[in-house]
Amino acid sequence: MSLTKKRTSRGQAIQLNRNRVFLRPLSGDSSHPHSHPHSHPHSPNGDLPQSSPSAYHPPYAYGPYPHSYPMSPPPLSPAPSPSPSSTLRFIRKRSPLRNLLFLLLFAATFGALWLIVQPKEVDLARYAETRAGGERGAFGHTPQRPGRPSQAGANGEGRRPAVPDRPASAADSPAVPSPVDDLEPESDDDDDDDDPDELAASTPVGWEDPKQHRFAPIEEEKPREMDLRWWVEHGATWFLETIPALRDAPAPSSFACTNDPEFGPLLLIAVFSTAKSWEKRDLIRVLGRTGLAPALAAQVQFRFVVGRSNDQAWEDRLKLEMDRYGDILQLDFPENMDDGKTYQFFRWVGGREGGERPRFAMKTDDDTFLVLPNLLQVISSLDCSQNVYFGTSWGACIENCYPFYMRGMAYGLSWPLIRWLTVANLAYDDYRSTEDARTGSWFLSLPEGEKMFVLDLERRLGDHDGISIPINSGTVALHAMKSNWLWAEVGVQVMNAWKEEGLEYIYPRPESPQARALPTSADAADAS
């Protein structure tokens, strides 16, 4: 039997084994009062009492040892457990210092997330140097504007849109350095002053701050006829095949459309959303329809287009929202972005009855802010009987990528093209993949003799990055505002820009010289 001995006090020891715990006097220790075998206080002759039913058992006796104990054993300590680290002990301990550290950690995390979603300030001088260094990107197209047939040169390369020339100054020409002896010492008072001539000299020739760019009057935007197959022969590599279902379908010109309210509403705006984006939909209902005069409200319809969700809770909530507002279109297939949602929407539009058929229908994202007064000014001047494709190709990957297409942030079609896509009944492989580029590729399969009219609004639409798309009364749409507060903030900035220019943010707006003509960059420079 294995025993363990441990000295507890003078003259005592604990003997432990599997079945019993007892105390015994140490042999040879006569200093303890109970160390002698004949010194038991409860026995007449000092001997230990025998075990019997009538034997005296003190209250501190432990079993199953058959004899009573002369002394009470010390309490047994629990088995030792692994000691937690000092960090865990600090976390578990409630103290003001711990609470303060947790508060600082939360504040640092929140601050980092806030900085991530903030609009980034870009070094405009570095942006200008990069732009001056090379006009073409890595994919063989300009970063924000690919070429097109009507602007292509002999080598097939497109040019960037015309930018108002910067006023010429003497600082544009290189200055001859002065001798060192002729230089006068600079005073300390001028250290913090920025010399306008020095700033002008440091600015690249012909460069303009994109945020200060002034657009031409919106009324000058007109569609132009374009041969979209030009890109097939000039570098496009994907989506070049002809789709037999579209080639064999009735021509778009066979579907009549009249520019009359009796035919149907002027414009149907489809905001692509998801079941979970109910907050953004509420924001668009309040702020996104601003600028639409009550007299024209019936001619402009809004629909939020969503697919089926696998979450029944979101489906139930979406149904309640549909019953309340009546402006949600739920397509009968799973929610997706590049798996046919756009084509199914256009098919739904093309199947509407007479009187409900829109003259124009456009697809947009819920992170896009549409400037309705400018958008409606452009749409109202179009002829719905033509094959019209409008939007922006600014920033699209066209050369060495896809045929010509409008970016998916906001683009639309006239009724003949919508009906043509509906009756063609495309197969799945003909509409899946990148939805905006796929939409542009459909028009390569137009029947012979069909003319295509394109309204490319270029820099009037684009991603909100703080530099490339100016915010003024000429802007048509801004994209990529994922957070609700940023979307609302950009919308308010657009409306304030109109107010600063003395314009009323509404369509149709009063005819006035101030509303019809926008100042150019030269006028702004002369005024300054």
Coordinates of C-alpha atoms in Angstrom, one line a residue:
M1 CA 0.0 0.0 0.0
S2 CA 1.4 3.4 -0.9
L3 CA 1.3 5.9 1.9
T4 CA 2.1 9.6 1.9
K5 CA 3.2 11.4 5.0
K6 CA 3.0 15.1 5.7
R7 CA 3.9 16.9 8.8
T8 CA 1.0 19.1 10.0
S9 CA 2.1 20.2 13.4
R10 CA 4.5 19.1 16.1
G11 CA 3.9 15.5 17.0
Q12 CA 1.3 14.8 14.3
A13 CA 1.2 13.2 10.8
I14 CA -1.4 12.4 8.2
Q15 CA -1.4 9.0 6.6
L16 CA -3.5 8.8 3.5
N17 CA -4.5 5.8 1.5
R18 CA -7.3 4.9 -0.8
N19 CA -9.9 4.0 1.9
R20 CA -9.0 5.8 5.1
V21 CA -7.6 9.0 6.6
F22 CA -6.3 8.9 10.2
L23 CA -3.9 10.5 12.6
R24 CA -1.4 8.8 14.7
P25 CA 1.3 10.0 17.1
L26 CA 4.8 10.0 15.9
S27 CA 6.9 7.3 17.5
G28 CA 9.6 8.6 19.9
D29 CA 7.9 12.0 20.3
S30 CA 7.3 12.3 24.0
S31 CA 6.7 16.0 23.9
H32 CA 3.1 15.7 22.7
P33 CA 0.6 15.0 25.4
H34 CA -1.0 12.2 23.4
S35 CA 2.2 10.6 22.1
H36 CA 2.4 7.9 24.8
P37 CA 0.3 4.8 24.0
H38 CA -1.2 4.8 27.5
S39 CA -2.2 8.5 27.6
H40 CA -5.6 8.4 25.9
P41 CA -7.8 10.7 27.9
H42 CA -10.9 8.6 27.3
S43 CA -9.5 5.3 28.4
P44 CA -9.1 4.3 32.1
N45 CA -5.7 2.7 31.5
G46 CA -4.6 4.9 28.6
D47 CA -5.2 2.2 25.9
L48 CA -7.2 3.0 22.8
P49 CA -10.7 1.8 23.1
Q50 CA -11.7 -1.3 21.1
S51 CA -14.1 -1.0 18.2
S52 CA -17.6 -2.1 19.3
P53 CA -21.1 -0.8 18.8
S54 CA -21.0 0.7 22.3
A55 CA -17.5 2.2 21.9
Y56 CA -17.2 5.9 22.2
H57 CA -16.9 7.7 18.9
P58 CA -16.1 11.4 19.1
P59 CA -17.9 13.7 16.7
Y60 CA -14.8 14.2 14.7
A61 CA -14.2 10.5 13.9
Y62 CA -13.9 9.6 10.2
G63 CA -14.9 6.3 8.7
P64 CA -14.4 3.7 7.5
Y65 CA -11.5 3.4 9.9
P66 CA -12.8 1.3 12.8
H67 CA -11.3 3.2 15.6
S68 CA -12.0 6.6 16.9
Y69 CA -9.5 9.3 16.3
P70 CA -7.5 10.9 19.0
M71 CA -7.4 14.3 17.2
S72 CA -9.5 16.0 14.6
P73 CA -7.8 15.9 11.1
P74 CA -7.3 19.1 9.2
P75 CA -9.7 19.8 6.4
L76 CA -8.8 18.2 3.1
S77 CA -8.0 20.7 0.4
P78 CA -9.5 20.1 -3.1
A79 CA -7.4 18.8 -5.9
P80 CA -5.1 21.5 -7.3
S81 CA -6.5 23.0 -10.6
P82 CA -4.5 24.7 -13.3
S83 CA -4.0 28.3 -12.3
P84 CA -5.5 30.7 -14.9
S85 CA -3.2 33.2 -16.5
S86 CA -2.9 36.7 -15.2
T87 CA -4.8 38.0 -18.3
L88 CA -7.8 35.7 -17.7
R89 CA -7.9 36.7 -14.0
F90 CA -7.8 40.3 -15.0
I91 CA -10.6 39.9 -17.5
R92 CA -12.8 38.1 -15.0
K93 CA -12.2 40.5 -12.2
R94 CA -14.5 43.5 -12.2
S95 CA -12.6 46.6 -11.7
P96 CA -12.6 50.2 -12.9
L97 CA -9.4 49.7 -14.8
R98 CA -10.8 46.7 -16.7
N99 CA -13.9 48.7 -17.7
L100 CA -11.7 51.6 -18.8
L101 CA -9.6 49.4 -21.0
F102 CA -12.7 47.8 -22.6
L103 CA -14.1 51.2 -23.3
L104 CA -10.9 52.3 -25.0
L105 CA -10.8 49.1 -27.1
F106 CA -14.4 49.7 -28.2
A107 CA -13.7 53.3 -29.1
A108 CA -10.6 52.4 -31.1
T109 CA -12.6 49.7 -33.0
F110 CA -15.4 52.1 -33.8
G111 CA -13.0 54.8 -34.8
A112 CA -11.2 52.5 -37.2
L113 CA -14.5 51.4 -38.9
W114 CA -15.6 55.0 -39.1
L115 CA -12.4 55.9 -40.9
I116 CA -12.8 53.1 -43.3
V117 CA -16.2 54.2 -44.6
Q118 CA -15.2 57.9 -44.8
P119 CA -14.7 59.4 -48.3
K120 CA -11.1 59.5 -49.1
E121 CA -9.3 62.7 -49.8
V122 CA -7.1 62.2 -52.9
D123 CA -3.9 64.0 -53.7
L124 CA -4.9 66.0 -56.8
A125 CA -1.4 66.8 -57.8
R126 CA -0.4 63.1 -57.8
Y127 CA -3.7 62.4 -59.7
A128 CA -2.7 64.9 -62.3
E129 CA 0.8 63.5 -62.6
T130 CA -0.5 60.0 -63.1
R131 CA -3.0 61.2 -65.7
A132 CA -0.4 63.1 -67.5
G133 CA 2.0 60.2 -67.4
G134 CA -0.2 57.9 -69.4
E135 CA -3.7 58.1 -70.9
R136 CA -4.2 54.4 -71.3
G137 CA -4.7 51.8 -68.5
A138 CA -3.4 48.3 -68.1
F139 CA -6.3 46.8 -70.2
G140 CA -5.7 49.1 -73.2
H141 CA -8.5 51.5 -72.4
T142 CA -8.5 54.9 -70.7
P143 CA -9.3 54.7 -67.0
Q144 CA -12.6 56.6 -67.2
R145 CA -13.5 56.9 -70.9
P146 CA -12.9 54.4 -73.7
G147 CA -13.0 55.3 -77.3
R148 CA -15.9 55.1 -79.7
P149 CA -16.3 55.1 -83.5
S150 CA -17.3 58.7 -84.0
Q151 CA -14.3 59.9 -82.0
A152 CA -11.7 57.2 -83.0
G153 CA -8.6 58.2 -84.9
A154 CA -6.8 56.4 -87.6
N155 CA -5.3 54.0 -85.2
G156 CA -8.7 53.2 -83.6
E157 CA -7.8 54.8 -80.3
G158 CA -10.4 57.0 -78.7
R159 CA -9.9 60.3 -77.0
R160 CA -11.0 61.6 -73.7
P161 CA -14.0 64.0 -73.5
A162 CA -13.2 67.6 -74.1
V163 CA -12.2 69.5 -70.9
P164 CA -12.4 73.3 -70.9
D165 CA -8.9 74.7 -71.4
R166 CA -7.2 76.3 -68.4
P167 CA -6.5 80.0 -68.9
A168 CA -3.1 80.5 -70.3
S169 CA -0.6 82.3 -68.2
A170 CA 3.0 83.2 -68.3
A171 CA 3.6 80.6 -65.6
D172 CA 2.8 77.8 -68.1
S173 CA 6.1 78.4 -69.9
P174 CA 9.3 77.3 -68.1
A175 CA 10.9 80.2 -66.3
V176 CA 14.7 80.9 -66.7
P177 CA 16.4 80.5 -63.3
S178 CA 17.9 83.6 -61.9
P179 CA 21.5 83.9 -60.8
V180 CA 22.0 83.2 -57.2
D181 CA 23.5 86.6 -56.6
D182 CA 20.3 88.3 -57.8
L183 CA 18.1 86.4 -55.4
E184 CA 16.8 88.4 -52.4
P185 CA 16.4 86.8 -49.0
E186 CA 12.9 85.8 -48.2
S187 CA 11.2 87.4 -45.3
D188 CA 9.6 85.3 -42.5
D189 CA 6.2 86.9 -43.1
D190 CA 5.9 85.3 -46.5
D191 CA 6.6 81.7 -45.4
D192 CA 2.9 80.8 -44.9
D193 CA 1.6 82.6 -48.0
D194 CA 0.9 80.7 -51.1
D195 CA 1.9 82.5 -54.2
P196 CA -0.8 82.1 -57.0
D197 CA 1.9 82.1 -59.7
E198 CA 3.8 79.3 -57.9
L199 CA 0.6 77.2 -57.6
A200 CA -0.2 77.8 -61.3
A201 CA 3.4 76.8 -62.2
S202 CA 3.1 73.6 -60.3
T203 CA -0.1 72.6 -62.0
P204 CA 0.3 70.5 -65.1
V205 CA -0.6 72.3 -68.3
G206 CA -4.1 71.6 -69.5
W207 CA -5.1 69.9 -66.3
E208 CA -8.3 70.9 -64.5
D209 CA -9.5 70.0 -61.0
P210 CA -12.2 67.4 -61.8
K211 CA -14.4 68.6 -58.9
Q212 CA -14.5 72.1 -60.5
H213 CA -15.5 70.9 -63.9
R214 CA -18.6 72.5 -65.4
F215 CA -20.9 70.6 -67.7
A216 CA -22.6 72.0 -70.7
P217 CA -26.3 72.6 -70.4
I218 CA -28.2 69.3 -70.0
E219 CA -30.5 70.2 -72.9
E220 CA -27.5 69.7 -75.3
E221 CA -27.3 66.0 -74.6
K222 CA -28.7 64.2 -77.6
P223 CA -28.5 60.5 -78.8
R224 CA -26.4 59.6 -81.7
E225 CA -26.5 56.7 -84.1
M226 CA -23.8 54.1 -83.4
D227 CA -22.6 50.9 -85.0
L228 CA -22.0 48.8 -81.9
R229 CA -20.2 46.1 -84.0
W230 CA -17.3 48.5 -84.3
W231 CA -15.9 47.1 -81.0
V232 CA -16.0 43.5 -82.4
E233 CA -13.3 44.5 -84.9
H234 CA -11.4 46.7 -82.5
G235 CA -10.2 44.7 -79.5
A236 CA -13.3 43.3 -77.7
T237 CA -12.8 39.7 -76.7
W238 CA -15.9 38.6 -74.7
F239 CA -19.6 38.3 -75.5
L240 CA -19.0 38.6 -79.3
E241 CA -21.2 35.7 -80.4
T242 CA -24.5 36.4 -82.2
I243 CA -27.5 35.1 -80.3
P244 CA -29.9 33.3 -82.7
A245 CA -32.9 33.9 -80.6
L246 CA -32.4 37.7 -80.9
R247 CA -31.4 37.5 -84.6
D248 CA -34.6 35.6 -85.5
A249 CA -37.0 37.5 -83.3
P250 CA -39.2 40.3 -84.8
A251 CA -37.2 43.5 -85.3
P252 CA -37.6 46.2 -82.6
S253 CA -38.9 48.6 -85.2
S254 CA -42.0 46.4 -85.5
F255 CA -43.1 47.4 -82.0
A256 CA -44.6 50.8 -82.1
C257 CA -44.3 53.5 -79.5
T258 CA -45.7 57.0 -79.5
N259 CA -44.5 59.9 -77.4
D260 CA -47.9 60.4 -75.8
P261 CA -49.0 59.9 -72.2
E262 CA -51.8 57.7 -73.5
F263 CA -49.3 55.1 -74.6
G264 CA -48.0 54.7 -71.0
P265 CA -45.8 56.4 -68.4
L266 CA -42.7 58.2 -69.5
L267 CA -40.3 56.3 -67.4
L268 CA -40.2 53.3 -65.2
I269 CA -37.3 53.3 -62.7
A270 CA -36.4 49.9 -61.3
V271 CA -34.2 50.1 -58.2
F272 CA -32.6 46.7 -57.8
S273 CA -32.6 45.8 -54.1
T274 CA -32.7 42.8 -51.7
A275 CA -35.1 41.7 -49.0
K276 CA -32.8 42.9 -46.3
S277 CA -32.3 46.4 -47.6
W278 CA -35.6 47.8 -46.3
E279 CA -33.9 50.9 -44.7
K280 CA -32.4 52.0 -48.1
R281 CA -35.8 51.6 -49.7
D282 CA -37.4 53.8 -47.1
L283 CA -34.7 56.4 -47.7
I284 CA -35.3 56.3 -51.4
R285 CA -39.0 56.7 -51.0
V286 CA -38.4 59.9 -49.0
L287 CA -35.3 61.5 -50.6
G288 CA -34.9 59.7 -53.9
R289 CA -38.2 61.1 -55.4
T290 CA -37.3 64.7 -54.6
G291 CA -37.3 66.9 -57.6
L292 CA -40.4 65.4 -59.3
A293 CA -43.2 67.9 -59.8
P294 CA -46.6 66.7 -58.7
A295 CA -47.9 67.2 -62.3
L296 CA -45.4 64.7 -63.6
A297 CA -45.6 62.2 -60.7
A298 CA -48.0 59.9 -62.6
Q299 CA -45.6 59.8 -65.6
V300 CA -42.6 58.5 -63.5
Q301 CA -43.0 55.1 -61.7
F302 CA -40.7 53.5 -59.2
R303 CA -40.3 49.8 -58.6
F304 CA -38.0 48.1 -56.1
V305 CA -37.0 44.8 -57.8
V306 CA -36.1 41.9 -55.5
G307 CA -35.8 38.1 -55.9
R308 CA -36.7 35.2 -53.6
S309 CA -34.9 34.9 -50.3
N310 CA -34.1 31.7 -48.5
D311 CA -34.9 33.3 -45.1
Q312 CA -38.6 33.0 -44.4
A313 CA -38.4 35.8 -41.8
W314 CA -37.3 38.2 -44.4
E315 CA -39.8 36.9 -46.9
D316 CA -42.6 37.6 -44.3
R317 CA -41.3 41.1 -43.7
L318 CA -41.1 41.8 -47.4
K319 CA -44.7 40.7 -47.9
L320 CA -45.8 43.2 -45.2
E321 CA -43.8 46.0 -47.0
M322 CA -45.3 45.1 -50.3
D323 CA -48.9 45.3 -48.9
R324 CA -48.1 48.6 -47.3
Y325 CA -46.4 50.5 -50.2
G326 CA -47.3 48.5 -53.3
D327 CA -44.0 49.5 -55.1
I328 CA -42.1 46.3 -54.8
L329 CA -41.7 43.8 -57.7
Q330 CA -40.6 40.3 -56.5
L331 CA -39.4 38.2 -59.3
D332 CA -40.1 34.4 -59.0
F333 CA -36.5 33.2 -58.9
P334 CA -33.7 33.3 -56.3
E335 CA -32.0 36.6 -55.5
N336 CA -28.9 37.2 -57.7
M337 CA -26.9 39.9 -59.4
D338 CA -25.4 38.4 -62.5
D339 CA -27.7 35.4 -63.0
G340 CA -30.5 36.9 -65.0
K341 CA -32.2 39.4 -62.7
T342 CA -31.9 42.2 -65.2
Y343 CA -33.2 40.2 -68.1
Q344 CA -36.2 38.9 -66.1
F345 CA -37.1 42.4 -65.1
F346 CA -37.1 43.6 -68.8
R347 CA -39.2 40.6 -69.7
W348 CA -41.7 41.6 -67.0
V349 CA -41.8 45.2 -68.4
G350 CA -42.3 43.9 -71.9
G351 CA -45.2 41.8 -70.9
R352 CA -47.3 44.7 -69.4
E353 CA -50.6 45.5 -70.9
G354 CA -51.5 48.6 -73.0
G355 CA -51.6 51.8 -71.0
E356 CA -49.1 50.4 -68.5
R357 CA -46.3 50.0 -71.0
P358 CA -43.5 52.6 -70.2
R359 CA -41.9 54.5 -73.1
F360 CA -38.6 54.0 -71.3
A361 CA -37.5 51.7 -68.5
M362 CA -34.2 51.9 -66.7
K363 CA -32.4 49.7 -64.2
T364 CA -30.4 51.3 -61.3
D365 CA -28.9 50.1 -58.0
D366 CA -30.0 51.1 -54.6
D367 CA -26.6 52.6 -53.9
T368 CA -27.1 55.1 -56.8
F369 CA -28.5 58.6 -56.2
L370 CA -30.4 59.8 -59.3
V371 CA -30.7 63.5 -60.0
L372 CA -34.3 63.3 -61.2
P373 CA -34.5 66.9 -62.7
N374 CA -31.5 66.2 -65.0
L375 CA -32.5 62.7 -65.8
L376 CA -36.1 63.6 -66.7
Q377 CA -34.8 66.6 -68.8
V378 CA -32.8 64.1 -70.9
I379 CA -35.5 61.4 -71.1
S380 CA -38.3 63.7 -72.1
S381 CA -36.3 64.8 -75.2
L382 CA -35.9 61.2 -76.5
D383 CA -38.0 59.5 -79.1
C384 CA -39.4 56.3 -77.8
S385 CA -40.0 54.9 -81.3
Q386 CA -36.2 54.6 -81.8
N387 CA -33.9 52.0 -80.5
V388 CA -32.5 54.1 -77.7
Y389 CA -29.8 52.9 -75.2
F390 CA -28.9 55.5 -72.6
G391 CA -26.5 55.6 -69.6
T392 CA -22.8 56.1 -69.2
S393 CA -19.8 54.1 -70.4
W394 CA -17.4 56.2 -68.2
G395 CA -15.2 53.7 -66.5
A396 CA -16.4 50.7 -68.5
C397 CA -14.0 48.1 -69.7
I398 CA -14.5 48.1 -73.4
E399 CA -11.3 47.8 -75.4
N400 CA -9.8 44.4 -74.9
C401 CA -12.8 43.4 -72.8
Y402 CA -16.4 43.7 -73.8
P403 CA -18.3 45.3 -76.6
F404 CA -19.8 48.7 -75.9
Y405 CA -22.1 48.8 -72.9
M406 CA -23.4 51.2 -70.3
R407 CA -22.3 50.7 -66.7
G408 CA -24.8 48.9 -64.4
M409 CA -25.2 51.9 -62.0
A410 CA -28.0 53.3 -64.2
Y411 CA -29.0 52.5 -67.8
G412 CA -32.2 52.2 -69.7
L413 CA -33.9 51.1 -72.9
S414 CA -36.7 52.4 -75.1
W415 CA -39.9 50.3 -75.5
P416 CA -39.0 48.7 -78.9
L417 CA -35.8 47.2 -77.4
I418 CA -37.6 46.0 -74.3
R419 CA -40.3 44.3 -76.3
W420 CA -37.7 42.8 -78.6
L421 CA -35.9 41.2 -75.7
T422 CA -39.2 39.9 -74.3
V423 CA -40.4 38.0 -77.4
A424 CA -36.9 36.6 -78.0
N425 CA -37.1 34.4 -74.9
L426 CA -33.4 34.0 -74.3
A427 CA -31.7 30.8 -73.0
Y428 CA -29.9 30.9 -69.7
D429 CA -26.5 31.0 -71.2
D430 CA -27.5 34.1 -73.2
Y431 CA -28.2 36.3 -70.2
R432 CA -26.0 35.1 -67.3
S433 CA -22.6 36.5 -66.3
T434 CA -21.8 40.2 -65.9
E435 CA -25.2 41.8 -66.2
D436 CA -24.3 45.3 -67.6
A437 CA -21.8 44.0 -70.2
R438 CA -24.1 41.2 -71.1
T439 CA -26.9 43.7 -71.8
G440 CA -24.7 45.7 -74.2
S441 CA -23.8 42.5 -76.0
W442 CA -27.4 41.7 -76.9
F443 CA -27.5 44.6 -79.3
L444 CA -24.8 43.0 -81.5
S445 CA -27.6 40.6 -82.6
L446 CA -29.9 43.3 -83.9
P447 CA -31.6 42.3 -87.1
E448 CA -30.2 43.7 -90.3
G449 CA -31.3 47.3 -91.0
E450 CA -32.0 48.2 -87.4
K451 CA -30.4 51.4 -86.3
M452 CA -29.1 51.9 -82.7
F453 CA -29.2 55.3 -81.0
V454 CA -26.9 55.7 -78.0
L455 CA -27.1 58.5 -75.4
D456 CA -23.8 58.3 -73.5
L457 CA -23.9 60.8 -70.6
E458 CA -20.2 60.1 -69.8
R459 CA -18.9 62.0 -66.7
R460 CA -22.4 63.1 -65.6
L461 CA -22.7 59.6 -64.1
G462 CA -20.1 57.8 -62.1
D463 CA -18.8 56.4 -58.8
H464 CA -18.6 58.8 -55.9
D465 CA -14.9 58.9 -55.1
G466 CA -14.5 62.6 -54.4
I467 CA -12.6 63.6 -57.5
S468 CA -13.6 62.1 -60.8
I469 CA -17.3 63.1 -60.8
P470 CA -18.1 66.7 -60.0
I471 CA -21.2 67.5 -57.9
N472 CA -23.1 70.4 -59.4
S473 CA -26.2 71.2 -61.4
G474 CA -25.0 69.1 -64.3
T475 CA -24.6 65.8 -62.5
V476 CA -27.1 63.1 -63.4
A477 CA -26.2 60.2 -61.0
L478 CA -23.7 59.2 -58.4
H479 CA -23.0 55.6 -57.5
A480 CA -21.3 53.4 -54.8
M481 CA -22.8 55.0 -51.7
K482 CA -23.2 51.7 -49.8
S483 CA -24.1 53.1 -46.4
N484 CA -27.4 54.9 -45.9
W485 CA -25.9 58.0 -44.3
L486 CA -23.5 58.5 -47.1
W487 CA -26.2 58.1 -49.7
A488 CA -28.3 60.7 -48.0
E489 CA -25.3 63.0 -47.5
V490 CA -24.4 62.9 -51.2
G491 CA -28.1 63.6 -52.1
V492 CA -28.2 66.7 -49.9
Q493 CA -24.9 67.8 -51.4
V494 CA -26.4 67.7 -54.9
M495 CA -29.4 69.7 -53.8
N496 CA -27.3 72.3 -52.1
A497 CA -25.2 72.6 -55.2
W498 CA -28.3 73.5 -57.2
K499 CA -29.3 76.0 -54.5
E500 CA -25.9 77.6 -54.6
E501 CA -26.2 78.1 -58.4
G502 CA -29.6 79.7 -58.0
L503 CA -31.5 76.8 -59.5
E504 CA -34.7 75.1 -58.2
Y505 CA -34.2 71.4 -57.8
I506 CA -37.4 70.3 -59.6
Y507 CA -38.5 69.1 -63.0
P508 CA -40.0 70.6 -65.0
R509 CA -38.2 73.7 -63.8
P510 CA -39.0 77.3 -64.8
E511 CA -37.4 78.5 -68.0
S512 CA -34.8 81.2 -67.1
P513 CA -31.5 82.2 -68.5
Q514 CA -29.9 81.2 -65.3
A515 CA -31.3 77.8 -65.5
R516 CA -30.5 77.3 -69.1
A517 CA -26.8 78.3 -69.1
L518 CA -24.1 77.1 -66.8
P519 CA -20.9 79.1 -66.3
T520 CA -17.8 77.6 -67.9
S521 CA -14.4 77.2 -66.3
A522 CA -13.1 80.4 -68.1
D523 CA -16.0 82.4 -66.6
A524 CA -15.2 81.1 -63.2
A525 CA -11.5 82.0 -63.6
D526 CA -12.4 85.5 -64.8
A527 CA -14.7 86.0 -61.9
S528 CA -12.0 85.0 -59.4

